[in-house]
Amino acid sequence: MFFTDELMTSILALIGTVTCLYYFIKYSWELLIGIRVYILAKFWRTDLTLYGEWAVVTGATAGIGKAYAHELARRGLNVVLISRSLEKLRATADEIEQQHGKKTKIVQADFNNGAEIYGPIEAALKDLNIGILVNNVGKTYQVLPCYFLDVPDVEKAILDIMNCNVLSVVMMTKIVLPQLLKRKKGIVINISSEAGAHPHPLITMYSATKVFVDFFSQALNAEYKPNGIIVQSVLPLLVSTNLTHDQETNLFVKGADDYAQEALNTVGLTEKTNGCLSHALQHFFFERLFPRWLRLTEFNINNMKKLSERRKPLVEKWRWKQKTA
Ligand SMILES: NC(=O)c1ccc[n+]([C@@H]2O[C@H](COP(=O)([O-])OP(=O)(O)OC[C@H]3O[C@@H](n4cnc5c(N)ncnc54)[C@H](OP(=O)(O)O)[C@@H]3O)[C@@H](O)[C@H]2O)c1
């Protein structure tokens, strides 16, 4: 025989050694990058004021958007706040001006309304020296996760979610990017979601819009990086906001302020991020323990339905509190 036992043993040992070495180097490298991005960045981060005087944040009156707006002002930028409610816009602008001593500008716009809103937004941003755009606005279903056709008023829900989660990102980028290019520097931060990292049944439309945001960000970054533009895709897991019915914060669920602070530390260090250490670790383990094929099984869908039913009373209670507040 050409392959003796000894030769076979040596070949298998070599394959084993090379495989172990490959994984050792791969995971050590990932660990080093993770330490730089999520731990050292706290002390050694990009100076965001170098990119321009103003930051623009969509969906800036609550949750992650409001937290980004505050944190950007804390780091020295004036902030344009764009949302639906004039009352909330004024309140957030006052808070920012008083707490951080920076200028604000408010723009009232409902992103559900589609293409018609972008002319007035463009006019409002015309004379500002913008360095950063945060495409944060986004929505999911008004109800708990459910089958596509069971979403109440499904036709309106389709249009709203596409307008708010998809059209807003491309249109706002189209408005702001030309002036960033002129100055050969600028940052576009697009808030996607871990739900966009894989297809997610029962939040099907939301998940699909978030993969759009992620792919758009990655490809746009490749196109404009040579011109000094950073496009960052941010994929949070759970953050305690209206969208998650103010879930209690813990090791896994971040508070919006902490999240924005950590996520902004990663700008300039990574083009795609879960935003904070806790979410990056959760992503790492979910990827390995919960593969895509399992996510798409009926077994998983049934489990998600059960989980959703269990959360129903809590969500009802949250809604009632919101109404009576
Ligand atoms: N929270 C999470 O766990 C989580 C996880 C992954 C990804 N995300 C993503 O993070 C982003 C922010 O989510 P969030 O949890 O902070 O949401 P949120 O608490 O519901 O806040 C949404 C913000 O957007 C504004 N807004 C909503 N609909 C709007 C519309 N049609 N036109 C204009 N403004 C609108 C809201 O203000 P008004 O209602 O006053 O207009 C509010 O300021 C979203 O893109 C979401 O998909 C969140």
Short mmCIF file of C-alpha atoms and ligand atoms in Angstrom, two decimals:
data_model
loop_
_atom_site.label_atom_id
_atom_site.label_comp_id
_atom_site.label_asym_id
_atom_site.label_seq_id
_atom_site.Cartn_x
_atom_site.Cartn_y
_atom_site.Cartn_z
CA MET A 1 0.00 0.00 0.00
CA PHE A 2 1.19 3.52 -0.84
CA PHE A 3 -0.29 5.06 2.36
CA THR A 4 1.26 3.32 5.35
CA ASP A 5 -0.35 3.68 8.79
CA GLU A 6 2.51 5.87 9.89
CA LEU A 7 2.14 8.19 6.89
CA MET A 8 -1.65 8.44 7.47
CA THR A 9 -1.05 9.29 11.14
CA SER A 10 1.44 12.00 10.20
CA ILE A 11 -0.93 13.49 7.58
CA LEU A 12 -3.84 13.55 10.07
CA ALA A 13 -1.59 15.08 12.74
CA LEU A 14 -0.51 17.77 10.28
CA ILE A 15 -4.11 18.56 9.29
CA GLY A 16 -5.04 18.72 12.99
CA THR A 17 -2.14 21.04 13.80
CA VAL A 18 -2.86 23.38 10.87
CA THR A 19 -6.58 23.50 11.78
CA CYS A 20 -5.83 24.27 15.45
CA LEU A 21 -3.33 26.93 14.43
CA TYR A 22 -5.83 28.47 12.00
CA TYR A 23 -8.53 28.76 14.67
CA PHE A 24 -6.03 29.94 17.30
CA ILE A 25 -4.83 32.78 15.05
CA LYS A 26 -8.37 33.63 13.85
CA TYR A 27 -9.88 33.85 17.36
CA SER A 28 -6.81 35.59 18.86
CA TRP A 29 -7.03 38.22 16.11
CA GLU A 30 -10.79 38.67 16.68
CA LEU A 31 -10.15 38.98 20.41
CA LEU A 32 -7.48 41.65 19.90
CA ILE A 33 -9.75 43.62 17.54
CA GLY A 34 -12.61 43.26 20.05
CA ILE A 35 -10.43 44.60 22.89
CA ARG A 36 -9.40 47.59 20.74
CA VAL A 37 -12.95 48.35 19.55
CA TYR A 38 -14.97 47.73 22.70
CA ILE A 39 -12.57 48.30 25.61
CA LEU A 40 -9.63 50.52 24.62
CA ALA A 41 -11.88 52.80 22.53
CA LYS A 42 -13.23 54.21 25.77
CA PHE A 43 -9.87 55.89 26.35
CA TRP A 44 -8.62 56.19 22.76
CA ARG A 45 -11.35 57.29 20.39
CA THR A 46 -11.96 59.34 17.25
CA ASP A 47 -12.45 63.09 17.74
CA LEU A 48 -15.83 63.53 16.04
CA THR A 49 -15.59 67.34 15.93
CA LEU A 50 -12.89 67.00 13.26
CA TYR A 51 -15.56 66.00 10.74
CA GLY A 52 -17.78 69.11 10.85
CA GLU A 53 -19.79 71.38 13.13
CA TRP A 54 -23.19 69.69 12.91
CA ALA A 55 -24.58 66.19 13.32
CA VAL A 56 -27.99 65.23 11.92
CA VAL A 57 -30.01 62.55 13.73
CA THR A 58 -33.28 61.07 12.45
CA GLY A 59 -35.78 59.77 15.03
CA ALA A 60 -34.06 61.92 17.62
CA THR A 61 -36.71 62.43 20.31
CA ALA A 62 -36.61 59.03 22.02
CA GLY A 63 -34.59 55.88 22.50
CA ILE A 64 -31.34 55.30 20.64
CA GLY A 65 -31.67 58.40 18.41
CA LYS A 66 -32.14 60.75 21.37
CA ALA A 67 -29.19 59.10 23.13
CA TYR A 68 -26.97 59.57 20.03
CA ALA A 69 -28.07 63.22 19.81
CA HIS A 70 -27.12 63.85 23.45
CA GLU A 71 -23.81 62.02 23.16
CA LEU A 72 -22.85 63.86 19.96
CA ALA A 73 -23.57 67.19 21.67
CA ARG A 74 -21.59 66.06 24.72
CA ARG A 75 -18.67 65.41 22.34
CA GLY A 76 -18.86 68.94 20.94
CA LEU A 77 -21.23 68.89 17.94
CA ASN A 78 -24.33 70.96 17.27
CA VAL A 79 -27.27 68.73 16.48
CA VAL A 80 -30.15 68.75 13.98
CA LEU A 81 -33.04 66.72 15.39
CA ILE A 82 -35.57 65.21 12.98
CA SER A 83 -38.78 63.56 14.22
CA ARG A 84 -42.56 63.71 14.02
CA SER A 85 -43.67 65.47 17.20
CA LEU A 86 -42.90 69.19 17.49
CA GLU A 87 -43.47 69.09 21.22
CA LYS A 88 -40.92 66.29 21.76
CA LEU A 89 -38.48 67.96 19.36
CA ARG A 90 -38.61 71.22 21.34
CA ALA A 91 -38.21 69.39 24.65
CA THR A 92 -35.20 67.38 23.38
CA ALA A 93 -33.59 70.48 21.85
CA ASP A 94 -33.97 72.40 25.15
CA GLU A 95 -32.43 69.50 27.09
CA ILE A 96 -29.45 69.33 24.74
CA GLU A 97 -28.82 73.08 24.75
CA GLN A 98 -29.05 73.29 28.55
CA GLN A 99 -27.04 70.15 29.33
CA HIS A 100 -24.27 70.44 26.73
CA GLY A 101 -24.31 74.12 25.68
CA LYS A 102 -24.45 73.25 21.97
CA LYS A 103 -26.76 74.62 19.26
CA THR A 104 -29.71 72.61 17.98
CA LYS A 105 -32.05 72.87 15.02
CA ILE A 106 -35.33 70.98 14.80
CA VAL A 107 -37.00 69.63 11.67
CA GLN A 108 -40.47 68.17 11.92
CA ALA A 109 -41.00 65.34 9.45
CA ASP A 110 -42.94 62.10 9.36
CA PHE A 111 -40.82 59.48 7.59
CA ASN A 112 -43.95 57.37 7.01
CA ASN A 113 -44.99 59.95 4.41
CA GLY A 114 -42.50 58.82 1.77
CA ALA A 115 -40.70 60.89 -0.85
CA GLU A 116 -42.56 64.19 -0.28
CA ILE A 117 -40.74 65.09 2.97
CA TYR A 118 -37.18 65.20 1.61
CA GLY A 119 -37.39 68.52 -0.28
CA PRO A 120 -38.14 70.48 2.93
CA ILE A 121 -35.51 68.48 4.88
CA GLU A 122 -32.87 69.27 2.25
CA ALA A 123 -33.79 72.96 2.40
CA ALA A 124 -33.51 72.98 6.21
CA LEU A 125 -30.01 71.44 6.09
CA LYS A 126 -28.71 73.58 3.22
CA ASP A 127 -26.48 76.07 5.02
CA LEU A 128 -25.10 73.84 7.76
CA ASN A 129 -21.56 72.45 7.91
CA ILE A 130 -22.57 68.82 8.49
CA GLY A 131 -19.97 66.26 9.55
CA ILE A 132 -22.12 63.37 10.76
CA LEU A 133 -25.42 61.83 9.71
CA VAL A 134 -27.09 59.25 11.95
CA ASN A 135 -29.81 57.36 10.09
CA ASN A 136 -31.56 56.05 13.16
CA VAL A 137 -35.29 56.29 12.54
CA GLY A 138 -36.91 52.88 12.31
CA LYS A 139 -40.03 51.03 13.33
CA THR A 140 -41.30 47.52 13.76
CA TYR A 141 -44.87 46.24 13.92
CA GLN A 142 -47.44 47.85 16.22
CA VAL A 143 -48.24 44.38 17.54
CA LEU A 144 -46.18 41.50 18.86
CA PRO A 145 -44.30 39.36 16.29
CA CYS A 146 -46.72 37.64 13.91
CA TYR A 147 -47.12 36.15 10.41
CA PHE A 148 -46.79 38.59 7.51
CA LEU A 149 -50.49 38.58 6.57
CA ASP A 150 -51.59 38.85 10.22
CA VAL A 151 -49.97 42.28 10.66
CA PRO A 152 -52.95 44.62 11.27
CA ASP A 153 -53.69 46.90 8.31
CA VAL A 154 -50.93 45.12 6.45
CA GLU A 155 -50.88 47.38 3.38
CA LYS A 156 -50.29 50.52 5.47
CA ALA A 157 -47.77 48.64 7.62
CA ILE A 158 -45.80 47.64 4.49
CA LEU A 159 -45.60 51.22 3.22
CA ASP A 160 -44.77 52.69 6.64
CA ILE A 161 -42.00 50.24 7.39
CA MET A 162 -40.43 50.60 3.91
CA ASN A 163 -40.64 54.41 4.05
CA CYS A 164 -39.36 54.67 7.59
CA ASN A 165 -36.66 51.97 7.65
CA VAL A 166 -35.44 51.92 4.03
CA LEU A 167 -36.35 55.06 2.08
CA SER A 168 -35.25 57.34 4.94
CA VAL A 169 -31.73 55.87 4.92
CA VAL A 170 -31.09 56.24 1.20
CA MET A 171 -32.78 59.63 0.85
CA MET A 172 -31.06 61.20 3.86
CA THR A 173 -27.72 59.85 2.62
CA LYS A 174 -28.41 61.29 -0.83
CA ILE A 175 -29.05 64.71 0.74
CA VAL A 176 -26.02 64.82 3.06
CA LEU A 177 -23.31 62.84 1.23
CA PRO A 178 -22.53 65.44 -1.50
CA GLN A 179 -21.37 68.01 1.05
CA LEU A 180 -19.29 65.43 2.93
CA LEU A 181 -17.62 64.53 -0.36
CA LYS A 182 -16.90 68.18 -1.12
CA ARG A 183 -14.98 68.46 2.16
CA LYS A 184 -13.47 64.98 1.72
CA LYS A 185 -14.50 63.93 5.22
CA GLY A 186 -17.64 62.82 6.98
CA ILE A 187 -19.40 60.03 8.84
CA VAL A 188 -22.67 58.27 8.06
CA ILE A 189 -23.93 55.98 10.83
CA ASN A 190 -26.77 53.67 9.84
CA ILE A 191 -28.71 51.88 12.57
CA SER A 192 -29.54 48.40 11.33
CA SER A 193 -30.28 45.57 13.80
CA GLU A 194 -29.15 42.09 14.78
CA ALA A 195 -32.52 41.14 13.21
CA GLY A 196 -30.83 42.03 9.91
CA ALA A 197 -27.96 39.60 10.46
CA HIS A 198 -30.25 36.65 9.57
CA PRO A 199 -33.78 36.22 8.25
CA HIS A 200 -36.18 36.41 11.23
CA PRO A 201 -39.62 34.82 10.81
CA LEU A 202 -42.49 36.66 12.57
CA ILE A 203 -40.68 39.99 12.18
CA THR A 204 -40.11 39.25 8.51
CA MET A 205 -40.49 42.75 7.06
CA TYR A 206 -38.48 44.38 9.85
CA SER A 207 -35.67 41.86 9.45
CA ALA A 208 -35.62 42.35 5.66
CA THR A 209 -35.44 46.15 5.97
CA LYS A 210 -32.52 45.86 8.38
CA VAL A 211 -30.45 43.65 6.08
CA PHE A 212 -31.02 46.31 3.43
CA VAL A 213 -29.57 48.93 5.78
CA ASP A 214 -26.56 46.74 6.55
CA PHE A 215 -25.77 45.88 2.91
CA PHE A 216 -26.34 49.47 1.79
CA SER A 217 -23.91 50.67 4.48
CA GLN A 218 -21.18 48.14 3.70
CA ALA A 219 -21.29 48.71 -0.05
CA LEU A 220 -21.49 52.51 0.32
CA ASN A 221 -18.51 52.42 2.64
CA ALA A 222 -16.50 50.55 0.00
CA GLU A 223 -17.49 53.12 -2.63
CA TYR A 224 -16.65 56.28 -0.65
CA LYS A 225 -13.96 55.23 1.82
CA PRO A 226 -11.22 56.38 -0.61
CA ASN A 227 -12.86 59.86 -0.49
CA GLY A 228 -12.50 60.16 3.28
CA ILE A 229 -16.04 59.07 4.15
CA ILE A 230 -16.78 56.55 6.91
CA VAL A 231 -20.05 54.62 6.62
CA GLN A 232 -20.71 52.55 9.71
CA SER A 233 -23.38 49.86 10.03
CA VAL A 234 -24.61 49.39 13.61
CA LEU A 235 -26.50 46.22 14.53
CA PRO A 236 -27.84 46.45 18.09
CA LEU A 237 -29.45 43.57 19.94
CA LEU A 238 -31.84 44.60 22.74
CA VAL A 239 -31.81 48.21 23.92
CA SER A 240 -34.43 49.41 26.40
CA THR A 241 -36.60 51.88 24.43
CA ASN A 242 -40.23 52.33 23.31
CA LEU A 243 -39.56 49.85 20.52
CA THR A 244 -38.76 47.14 23.08
CA HIS A 245 -41.49 48.35 25.48
CA ASP A 246 -38.87 49.67 27.90
CA GLN A 247 -37.58 46.22 28.84
CA GLU A 248 -35.58 46.27 32.04
CA THR A 249 -31.88 46.76 31.51
CA ASN A 250 -29.50 43.99 32.54
CA LEU A 251 -26.35 42.29 31.25
CA PHE A 252 -28.03 41.62 27.90
CA VAL A 253 -30.42 44.57 27.49
CA LYS A 254 -28.58 47.92 27.32
CA GLY A 255 -29.85 51.32 28.35
CA ALA A 256 -30.01 53.70 25.35
CA ASP A 257 -27.54 56.24 26.82
CA ASP A 258 -24.89 53.61 27.61
CA TYR A 259 -25.45 52.05 24.22
CA ALA A 260 -24.97 55.31 22.26
CA GLN A 261 -21.88 56.18 24.28
CA GLU A 262 -20.22 52.81 23.60
CA ALA A 263 -21.35 52.71 19.96
CA LEU A 264 -19.94 56.16 19.21
CA ASN A 265 -16.59 55.05 20.66
CA THR A 266 -16.38 52.46 17.85
CA VAL A 267 -16.69 55.01 15.01
CA GLY A 268 -13.53 55.06 12.90
CA LEU A 269 -12.42 51.70 14.32
CA THR A 270 -14.89 49.36 12.71
CA GLU A 271 -17.28 49.63 9.78
CA LYS A 272 -19.74 47.08 11.11
CA THR A 273 -20.50 46.68 14.80
CA ASN A 274 -23.01 45.47 17.34
CA GLY A 275 -22.21 48.70 19.13
CA CYS A 276 -21.16 47.50 22.58
CA LEU A 277 -19.28 44.66 24.23
CA SER A 278 -22.35 42.91 25.62
CA HIS A 279 -24.06 42.83 22.20
CA ALA A 280 -20.87 41.80 20.40
CA LEU A 281 -20.48 38.82 22.76
CA GLN A 282 -24.15 37.86 22.40
CA HIS A 283 -23.78 38.03 18.61
CA PHE A 284 -20.65 35.86 18.74
CA PHE A 285 -22.38 33.13 20.73
CA PHE A 286 -25.74 33.31 18.87
CA GLU A 287 -23.89 32.87 15.57
CA ARG A 288 -22.33 29.65 16.79
CA LEU A 289 -25.14 28.17 18.90
CA PHE A 290 -28.13 29.18 16.79
CA PRO A 291 -27.39 28.59 13.09
CA ARG A 292 -29.55 30.00 10.31
CA TRP A 293 -31.21 26.68 9.38
CA LEU A 294 -32.49 26.35 12.96
CA ARG A 295 -33.86 29.90 12.99
CA LEU A 296 -35.98 29.08 9.95
CA THR A 297 -37.58 25.88 11.30
CA GLU A 298 -41.21 25.54 12.37
CA PHE A 299 -39.85 24.51 15.77
CA ASN A 300 -38.23 27.94 16.20
CA ILE A 301 -41.29 29.78 14.89
CA ASN A 302 -43.49 27.96 17.42
CA ASN A 303 -41.07 28.80 20.23
CA MET A 304 -41.01 32.45 19.19
CA LYS A 305 -44.81 32.48 19.17
CA LYS A 306 -44.87 31.03 22.70
CA LEU A 307 -42.31 33.58 23.91
CA SER A 308 -44.31 36.35 22.34
CA GLU A 309 -47.53 35.12 24.03
CA ARG A 310 -45.71 35.06 27.36
CA ARG A 311 -44.62 38.68 26.89
CA LYS A 312 -48.12 39.80 25.92
CA PRO A 313 -49.33 40.81 29.43
CA LEU A 314 -46.15 42.83 30.02
CA VAL A 315 -46.57 44.62 26.70
CA GLU A 316 -50.27 45.32 27.43
CA LYS A 317 -49.27 46.77 30.80
CA TRP A 318 -46.60 48.94 29.13
CA ARG A 319 -49.12 50.22 26.56
CA TRP A 320 -51.63 51.05 29.29
CA LYS A 321 -48.94 52.95 31.25
CA GLN A 322 -47.98 54.91 28.10
CA LYS A 323 -51.62 55.86 27.49
CA THR A 324 -52.24 57.01 31.05
CA ALA A 325 -48.87 58.79 31.52
N1 LIG B 1 -34.41 49.20 20.72
C1 LIG B 1 -33.81 48.13 20.25
O1 LIG B 1 -33.66 47.10 20.96
C2 LIG B 1 -33.28 48.11 18.85
C3 LIG B 1 -32.57 46.96 18.44
C4 LIG B 1 -32.06 46.92 17.16
C5 LIG B 1 -32.24 48.00 16.31
N2 LIG B 1 -32.94 49.09 16.73
C6 LIG B 1 -33.09 50.19 15.77
O2 LIG B 1 -32.70 51.40 16.40
C7 LIG B 1 -33.45 52.49 15.83
C8 LIG B 1 -34.07 53.31 16.95
O3 LIG B 1 -34.94 52.47 17.67
P1 LIG B 1 -35.48 52.84 19.13
O4 LIG B 1 -35.59 51.56 19.85
O5 LIG B 1 -34.68 53.93 19.70
O6 LIG B 1 -36.95 53.36 18.75
P2 LIG B 1 -37.95 54.29 19.56
O7 LIG B 1 -37.62 54.31 21.02
O8 LIG B 1 -39.30 53.86 19.14
O9 LIG B 1 -37.63 55.75 19.00
C9 LIG B 1 -37.93 56.04 17.67
C10 LIG B 1 -37.65 57.51 17.38
O10 LIG B 1 -38.00 57.74 16.03
C11 LIG B 1 -39.05 58.69 15.95
N3 LIG B 1 -39.99 58.25 14.94
C12 LIG B 1 -40.70 57.11 14.93
N4 LIG B 1 -41.43 57.04 13.81
C13 LIG B 1 -41.17 58.16 13.10
C14 LIG B 1 -41.62 58.67 11.88
N5 LIG B 1 -42.53 58.03 11.15
N6 LIG B 1 -41.14 59.86 11.45
C15 LIG B 1 -40.27 60.55 12.19
N7 LIG B 1 -39.78 60.11 13.36
C16 LIG B 1 -40.24 58.94 13.81
C17 LIG B 1 -39.67 58.73 17.33
O11 LIG B 1 -40.19 59.99 17.65
P3 LIG B 1 -41.71 60.45 17.39
O12 LIG B 1 -42.56 59.26 17.67
O13 LIG B 1 -41.93 61.59 18.29
O14 LIG B 1 -41.71 60.88 15.97
C18 LIG B 1 -38.45 58.48 18.20
O15 LIG B 1 -37.73 59.67 18.34
C19 LIG B 1 -34.45 51.87 14.89
O16 LIG B 1 -33.95 51.93 13.57
C20 LIG B 1 -34.53 50.42 15.34
O17 LIG B 1 -34.89 49.56 14.30
C21 LIG B 1 -33.47 49.17 17.98
#
